[in-house]
Amino acid sequence: MGFLTGKKLLITGVLSNRSIAYGIAKACHQQGAELAFTYVGDRFKDRVVEFANDFGSNIVLPCDVAEDSQIDATFTELAKAWDGLDGLVHSIGFAPREAIAGDFLEGLSRESFRIAHDISAYSFPALAKAALPMMTGRQAAVLTLTYLGAEKVVPNYNTMGLAKASLEASVRYLASSLGPMGIRANGISAGPIKTLAASGIKDFSSILKFVEAHAPLRRNVTIEDVGNVAAFLLSDLAAGVTGEITHVDSGFSTVT
Ligand code: 0WD
């Protein structure tokens, strides 16, 4: 019996088997959780249905977080399958390409700022708010994924760094809002991992090399490393932890 046995978790952001959300789903499944998934865009549906099958789940719902109606519909549909929800994983990020390359000011525009913050930051508290009726009365937890670029200047991360800073602040405000109901909110600041989203960041491979050379553990982290910490934070083992950003980055943030 795993430490997530009996927990029902909704996982967003599984796009491929390299996605951080895939590593989280794997670890949570190993610990006995029941899982449901969301996907964005019809062309990814079949793939996510397959991944869900691997984890013994047949709950796969469309959810483009840019649309309020899709966020609402996700929980209307989920409530037909489950009587409640014990955890939500937000593993979603997007910024227009020009806003994550080169000089910060050159790539800055009102529209790219708006999109990066809408998709990458607003969507976390928005999903938590929509999930709240299903989480009420349960020892539930919400979790998001962030990056060092929220705290420090990381080359090319640019506007996304601002969006991640907002996302990290939302973890603290969510913790304050949900805490009296016994619901927790946390974030994981993951080290760089080669996923589809990461390949959109210019010179990403040089960041991987730099971390491997300088991080205390002298290696990059894997989606399994992140998944295991996520499973812990979503579980009752972490019942006293909320409003926290946990670095899973081989210690890199301590030496920069
Ligand atoms: O190095 C990395 N890979 C790190 C990623 C280091 C630290 C943090 N992160 C964060 C990312 O910023 C993101 O928040 O982890 C989260 C997951 O990222 P990932 O696993 O690296 O990326 P990926 O497998 O590409 O999944 C991110 C997904 C999207 O992929 P694309 O490539 O299509 O943007 O977020 C989803 C989508 O599946 N997504 C959306 N979901 C719902 N509605 C939307 C949307 N509008 N837009 C993107």
Coordinates of C-alpha atoms and ligand atoms in Angstrom, one line a residue:
M1 CA 0.0 0.0 0.0
G2 CA 1.5 3.3 -1.1
F3 CA 1.2 6.6 0.8
L4 CA -1.3 8.0 -1.7
T5 CA -3.7 5.1 -1.5
G6 CA -7.3 6.3 -1.6
K7 CA -6.3 9.7 -3.0
K8 CA -7.9 11.0 -6.2
L9 CA -5.6 13.4 -8.1
L10 CA -6.1 15.5 -11.3
I11 CA -3.0 15.9 -13.3
T12 CA -2.6 18.6 -16.0
G13 CA 0.2 19.2 -18.5
V14 CA 1.1 15.6 -19.6
L15 CA 2.1 16.2 -23.2
S16 CA 4.7 13.5 -23.7
N17 CA 6.4 10.8 -21.6
R18 CA 9.2 13.4 -21.0
S19 CA 6.8 15.9 -19.4
I20 CA 7.4 16.6 -15.8
A21 CA 3.7 15.9 -15.2
Y22 CA 4.3 12.4 -16.6
G23 CA 7.0 11.8 -13.9
I24 CA 4.5 13.1 -11.3
A25 CA 1.7 10.8 -12.6
K26 CA 4.1 7.8 -12.5
A27 CA 5.2 8.5 -8.9
C28 CA 1.7 9.1 -7.7
H29 CA 0.4 5.9 -9.4
Q30 CA 3.2 3.9 -7.8
Q31 CA 2.1 5.3 -4.4
G32 CA -1.5 4.1 -5.0
A33 CA -3.3 7.3 -6.2
E34 CA -6.2 7.2 -8.6
L35 CA -5.5 9.6 -11.4
A36 CA -7.4 11.8 -13.9
F37 CA -5.8 13.8 -16.7
T38 CA -6.4 16.9 -18.8
Y39 CA -5.1 17.7 -22.3
V40 CA -5.1 20.8 -24.5
G41 CA -6.0 20.5 -28.2
D42 CA -7.6 17.6 -29.9
R43 CA -4.4 16.4 -31.6
F44 CA -3.0 15.4 -28.2
K45 CA -6.1 13.6 -27.0
D46 CA -5.2 10.1 -28.2
R47 CA -1.8 10.3 -26.7
V48 CA -3.0 11.4 -23.3
V49 CA -5.7 8.7 -23.4
E50 CA -2.9 6.1 -23.9
F51 CA -0.8 7.6 -21.0
A52 CA -3.9 7.5 -18.8
N53 CA -4.4 3.8 -19.6
D54 CA -0.8 3.1 -18.6
F55 CA -1.8 4.5 -15.2
G56 CA -5.1 2.6 -15.0
S57 CA -7.2 5.7 -15.7
N58 CA -10.0 6.3 -18.1
I59 CA -10.7 9.9 -17.1
V60 CA -9.2 12.2 -19.7
L61 CA -10.8 15.7 -20.1
P62 CA -10.1 18.6 -22.4
C63 CA -8.9 21.8 -20.6
D64 CA -7.4 24.7 -22.3
V65 CA -6.7 27.0 -19.4
A66 CA -7.1 30.1 -21.7
E67 CA -10.9 29.4 -21.6
D68 CA -13.0 29.9 -18.5
S69 CA -15.6 27.6 -19.9
Q70 CA -13.2 24.8 -20.4
I71 CA -11.9 25.1 -16.8
D72 CA -15.5 25.0 -15.5
A73 CA -16.4 22.1 -17.8
T74 CA -13.4 20.1 -16.5
F75 CA -14.8 20.0 -13.0
T76 CA -18.4 19.5 -14.0
E77 CA -17.3 16.4 -15.9
L78 CA -14.9 15.3 -13.2
A79 CA -17.7 15.5 -10.6
K80 CA -19.6 13.0 -12.7
A81 CA -16.8 10.4 -12.3
W82 CA -15.6 11.2 -8.8
D83 CA -17.3 12.3 -5.5
G84 CA -14.4 14.5 -4.6
L85 CA -10.8 15.5 -5.3
D86 CA -7.7 15.2 -3.1
G87 CA -5.1 16.9 -5.3
L88 CA -4.5 19.0 -8.3
V89 CA -1.2 19.2 -10.2
H90 CA -0.7 22.3 -12.3
S91 CA 2.1 21.6 -14.8
I92 CA 1.3 24.2 -17.4
G93 CA 3.4 27.0 -18.9
F94 CA 3.5 29.0 -22.1
A95 CA 5.0 32.2 -23.4
P96 CA 5.2 33.5 -26.9
R97 CA 8.6 32.6 -28.4
E98 CA 9.9 36.2 -28.7
A99 CA 9.3 36.7 -25.0
I100 CA 11.7 33.8 -24.1
A101 CA 14.7 34.6 -26.2
G102 CA 17.5 37.2 -26.3
D103 CA 17.2 40.6 -24.6
F104 CA 14.3 40.9 -22.1
L105 CA 13.2 44.4 -23.2
E106 CA 13.5 43.7 -26.9
G107 CA 11.1 40.7 -26.5
L108 CA 8.7 42.5 -24.2
S109 CA 5.2 43.4 -25.4
R110 CA 1.9 43.9 -23.7
E111 CA 0.5 40.9 -25.6
S112 CA 3.3 38.5 -24.8
F113 CA 3.3 39.6 -21.2
R114 CA -0.5 39.0 -21.0
I115 CA -0.3 35.6 -22.6
A116 CA 2.6 34.4 -20.4
H117 CA 0.9 35.5 -17.2
D118 CA -2.5 34.2 -18.3
I119 CA -1.5 30.7 -19.2
S120 CA 1.4 30.2 -16.8
A121 CA 0.3 32.1 -13.6
Y122 CA -3.4 33.0 -13.6
S123 CA -4.3 29.4 -14.5
F124 CA -3.1 27.9 -11.2
P125 CA -5.4 29.8 -8.8
A126 CA -8.1 29.7 -11.4
L127 CA -8.0 25.9 -11.5
A128 CA -7.8 25.8 -7.7
K129 CA -10.9 28.0 -7.4
A130 CA -12.8 25.8 -9.8
A131 CA -11.6 22.6 -8.0
L132 CA -12.6 23.9 -4.6
P133 CA -16.1 22.5 -4.4
M134 CA -14.7 19.0 -5.0
M135 CA -11.9 19.5 -2.5
T136 CA -13.9 20.9 0.3
G137 CA -14.0 18.7 3.4
R138 CA -11.0 16.6 2.3
Q139 CA -7.3 16.8 3.2
A140 CA -6.5 18.1 -0.3
A141 CA -3.5 19.7 -1.8
V142 CA -2.7 21.7 -4.9
L143 CA 0.8 21.8 -6.5
T144 CA 2.4 23.8 -9.3
L145 CA 5.8 23.8 -11.1
T146 CA 8.1 26.8 -11.2
Y147 CA 11.7 27.6 -12.1
L148 CA 14.7 29.5 -10.7
G149 CA 14.0 32.2 -13.3
A150 CA 11.4 33.6 -10.9
E151 CA 14.1 34.4 -8.3
K152 CA 17.1 35.2 -10.4
V153 CA 17.9 36.5 -13.9
V154 CA 18.3 33.4 -16.1
P155 CA 19.4 34.1 -19.7
N156 CA 16.5 34.0 -22.2
Y157 CA 13.9 33.1 -19.6
N158 CA 12.8 36.8 -19.6
T159 CA 9.0 37.4 -19.4
M160 CA 8.5 33.8 -18.3
G161 CA 10.5 34.7 -15.2
L162 CA 8.0 37.4 -14.3
A163 CA 5.1 35.0 -14.8
K164 CA 6.8 32.4 -12.6
A165 CA 7.3 35.1 -9.9
S166 CA 3.6 35.8 -10.0
L167 CA 2.9 32.0 -9.9
E168 CA 5.1 31.6 -6.8
A169 CA 3.3 34.5 -5.0
S170 CA 0.0 32.8 -5.9
V171 CA 1.2 29.7 -4.0
R172 CA 1.5 31.8 -0.8
Y173 CA -1.9 33.6 -1.3
L174 CA -3.6 30.3 -2.1
A175 CA -2.1 28.7 1.0
S176 CA -3.6 31.5 3.0
S177 CA -7.0 31.3 1.4
L178 CA -7.2 27.5 1.4
G179 CA -5.5 26.8 4.8
P180 CA -8.5 27.4 7.1
M181 CA -10.2 24.6 5.1
G182 CA -7.3 22.2 5.6
I183 CA -6.3 22.4 2.0
R184 CA -2.6 23.0 1.2
A185 CA -0.8 24.8 -1.7
N186 CA 2.8 24.3 -2.7
G187 CA 5.2 24.6 -5.6
I188 CA 8.2 22.7 -6.8
S189 CA 11.0 24.7 -8.4
A190 CA 12.5 22.1 -10.7
G191 CA 15.9 22.2 -12.2
P192 CA 16.1 22.3 -16.0
I193 CA 14.8 19.1 -17.7
K194 CA 14.7 18.5 -21.5
T195 CA 11.0 18.5 -22.3
L196 CA 9.0 20.0 -25.2
A197 CA 8.3 23.2 -23.3
A198 CA 12.0 23.6 -22.4
S199 CA 13.1 23.1 -26.0
G200 CA 11.3 26.5 -26.7
I201 CA 13.9 28.2 -24.6
K202 CA 16.9 29.4 -26.5
D203 CA 20.3 27.8 -25.5
F204 CA 18.6 25.4 -23.2
S205 CA 21.4 22.8 -23.6
S206 CA 24.0 25.2 -22.3
I207 CA 21.9 25.7 -19.1
L208 CA 21.8 21.9 -18.7
K209 CA 25.6 21.7 -19.0
F210 CA 26.2 24.6 -16.6
V211 CA 23.9 23.0 -13.9
E212 CA 25.7 19.6 -14.3
A213 CA 29.0 21.3 -13.8
H214 CA 28.1 23.5 -10.8
A215 CA 25.2 22.0 -8.9
P216 CA 26.2 20.4 -5.6
L217 CA 25.0 17.0 -6.9
R218 CA 26.9 17.5 -10.2
R219 CA 24.0 16.2 -12.2
N220 CA 20.7 17.3 -13.7
V221 CA 17.4 16.2 -12.1
T222 CA 15.0 13.8 -13.8
I223 CA 11.2 13.7 -14.0
E224 CA 11.4 10.9 -11.5
D225 CA 13.2 13.1 -9.0
V226 CA 10.5 15.8 -9.4
G227 CA 7.7 13.2 -9.4
N228 CA 8.8 11.7 -6.1
V229 CA 8.8 15.0 -4.3
A230 CA 5.5 15.9 -5.9
A231 CA 3.9 12.6 -4.6
F232 CA 5.2 13.5 -1.1
L233 CA 3.8 17.1 -1.2
L234 CA 0.4 15.8 -2.4
S235 CA 0.3 13.2 0.4
D236 CA -0.6 13.4 4.1
L237 CA 3.1 12.9 4.9
A238 CA 3.4 16.6 4.0
A239 CA 0.3 17.6 6.1
G240 CA 2.2 20.4 7.8
V241 CA 3.7 21.9 4.6
T242 CA 1.9 24.7 2.8
G243 CA 2.8 28.0 1.0
E244 CA 6.2 26.5 0.3
I245 CA 8.4 26.4 -2.9
T246 CA 10.6 23.3 -2.7
H247 CA 13.7 23.3 -4.9
V248 CA 14.3 20.0 -6.7
D249 CA 17.3 21.1 -8.6
S250 CA 20.4 19.1 -7.4
G251 CA 21.0 22.1 -5.1
F252 CA 21.8 24.5 -7.9
S253 CA 19.8 27.4 -6.4
T254 CA 22.1 27.4 -3.3
V255 CA 25.2 28.1 -5.3
T256 CA 24.0 30.8 -7.8
Ligands
0WD1 O1 13.2 22.6 -17.4 C1 12.0 22.4 -17.4 N1 11.4 21.6 -18.2 C2 11.2 23.0 -16.3 C3 9.9 23.2 -16.4 C4 12.0 23.6 -15.1 C5 11.1 24.1 -14.1 C6 9.8 24.3 -14.3 N2 9.2 23.8 -15.4 C7 7.7 23.9 -15.5 C8 7.2 24.5 -16.8 O2 7.4 25.9 -16.8 C9 5.7 24.1 -16.7 O3 5.0 25.0 -15.8 O4 7.1 22.7 -15.4 C10 5.8 22.8 -16.1 C11 5.7 21.6 -17.1 O5 6.7 21.8 -18.1 P1 7.3 20.6 -18.9 O6 7.0 19.3 -18.4 O7 8.7 21.0 -19.1 O8 6.7 20.9 -20.3 P2 5.7 20.1 -21.4 O9 5.9 18.6 -21.4 O10 5.9 20.8 -22.7 O11 4.3 20.5 -20.8 C12 3.9 21.9 -20.6 C13 2.5 21.9 -21.1 C14 2.2 22.3 -22.5 O12 3.0 21.9 -23.5 P3 3.3 22.9 -24.8 O13 4.6 22.5 -25.3 O14 2.2 22.5 -25.8 O15 3.2 24.3 -24.4 O16 1.6 22.9 -20.6 C15 0.4 22.7 -21.3 C16 0.8 21.9 -22.5 O17 0.5 20.5 -22.4 N3 -0.2 23.9 -21.7 C17 -1.5 24.1 -21.5 N4 -2.4 23.4 -20.8 C18 -3.7 23.9 -20.8 N5 -4.0 25.0 -21.3 C19 -1.8 25.3 -22.1 C20 -3.1 25.8 -22.0 N6 -3.5 26.9 -22.6 N7 -0.7 25.8 -22.7 C21 0.3 24.9 -22.5

